[in-house]
């Protein structure tokens, strides 16, 4: 098929004047259904089916670009009638009845944000109002230069979008601490082949779907998927298979907001003209994606995150249920060590170390061990700059109320500030979940109580920090929180009357209603009469790391020695309520 023919038929409208408002012309053709979901259609299985035959997908017209809005009460798609210009049609569920509410000239490929409040139309957008959608607005100067066809957004407000040309380039732009970053190009895992277009990013950013022409495909454009790896990188492109792809153009894939079904369109523009052409919307059970994810895992080494490393964990023998010093003589030495954290690919280990023989010569260093050429190499990054934590996607290094970003070269950027929301809080340690929720402490609180706070990312905006309830903020010296990537639990340390001595490590599990359970002391295996603190779990989920005060090395030392310990993370699962 000639792609430019398709563009002329379905995209030529882009140069028309954009309507200032969406017409509210109601169509009297109401569709009564016994089942309200999905326009009353019987859901498909693992074989794609036409979506709503004769209602949406017709024989006489061309239909493409079908998407539901969150809430599943609005369905948008593009239809071209022979001799007319394409229109965007909208079906809405009103009074338990689906009806075609209006159809207007097409001004772009519709994508709805995960909160349902923004409609993206290429490099423009609309916002939802009580009376309908606003006028179209520009996304800003960073996007004006790109002839964007489709832009989709994750729940973190990461934009993923294409560019209308023969090769096609898919780019992304994240919202970092409330600021929109300059668009960046995806790597070759996605940007390979021709006609690379129509990306869809999962709300949780765990995968990307797009279409392209590649060697080994089934004919015209095929649909591909890439799953995000633990280190934040994107996995190889996986053709979605002959069940989805055909000899025609299969494109514009997306998953319904309820996560149940995968939608795409199939197009064949005949050289014999409109009457011999067809373009329809298809749907299939979204389990096809999970099946491909399983296939992707089977193609990867089975040893989670460490298979490519001949000597994982700095070559140390893993501990059992009794804590052990981590890497004695390598990491755990005679002086003070603190805050061990691995990157998601388990190939970098960061921590703070005190050096110097004499008291007056002692200073703190920021140290990293990196796995290179099948061996671990140690280097000093800088003097102490904060307590390090690597975000679950591996792209941000948090350092209290400051941070660094991983650049395209793989190096870390210069230190940046988190912003005004955090400027007045004296943060020691800040950790983040996969959803972008920050959890952090504050040093120097009156009375030594310590307050642990959180700040969520809601619809791409960072909310003002809020303190946790008494389940966590009870006792004194509450500090050094760690939030699980999936937000199912929080670890922290503090002093409570029921503790074993100095600061102990506690865990709180998230309850089914979203609240936090009572604090659970990790027990005498972890906690002693000494100081235990700064707990975290390795990105592969296997080991719990924490710090323990092991006393003074010399009687004349000003400060006690602190070492990094590790233990099997099953100790946390044993405490999880059944």
Tab-separated table of C-alpha atoms in Angstrom, residues 18 23 58 74 95 101 124 146 164 169 194 221 229 303 324 344 365 368 381 394 443 456 478 481 489 523 540 556:
chain	number	residue	atom	x	y	z
A	18	UNK	CA	-9.486	24.036	13.971
A	23	UNK	CA	-20.196	20.807	18.422
A	58	UNK	CA	-18.864	-0.682	8.582
A	74	UNK	CA	-17.233	7.760	25.778
A	95	UNK	CA	-29.212	7.132	30.749
A	101	UNK	CA	-23.651	12.387	20.412
A	124	UNK	CA	-2.252	20.490	20.618
A	146	UNK	CA	7.228	18.292	15.328
A	164	UNK	CA	4.795	12.279	10.315
A	169	UNK	CA	10.698	8.855	14.862
A	194	UNK	CA	10.169	2.763	8.461
A	221	UNK	CA	2.863	-1.971	9.034
A	229	UNK	CA	13.279	-3.766	31.978
A	303	UNK	CA	18.314	-15.132	37.243
A	324	UNK	CA	25.827	-10.349	57.872
A	344	UNK	CA	17.947	-1.627	39.054
A	365	UNK	CA	33.407	10.135	50.422
A	368	UNK	CA	30.531	3.580	43.692
A	381	UNK	CA	32.636	10.080	42.894
A	394	UNK	CA	17.151	3.800	37.276
A	443	UNK	CA	16.541	16.138	60.291
A	456	UNK	CA	2.491	11.911	45.349
A	478	UNK	CA	11.618	8.644	62.901
A	481	UNK	CA	12.136	5.755	55.083
A	489	UNK	CA	4.978	-1.391	52.404
A	523	UNK	CA	12.316	-8.268	65.435
A	540	UNK	CA	15.681	-7.582	42.531
A	556	UNK	CA	39.765	7.336	71.358
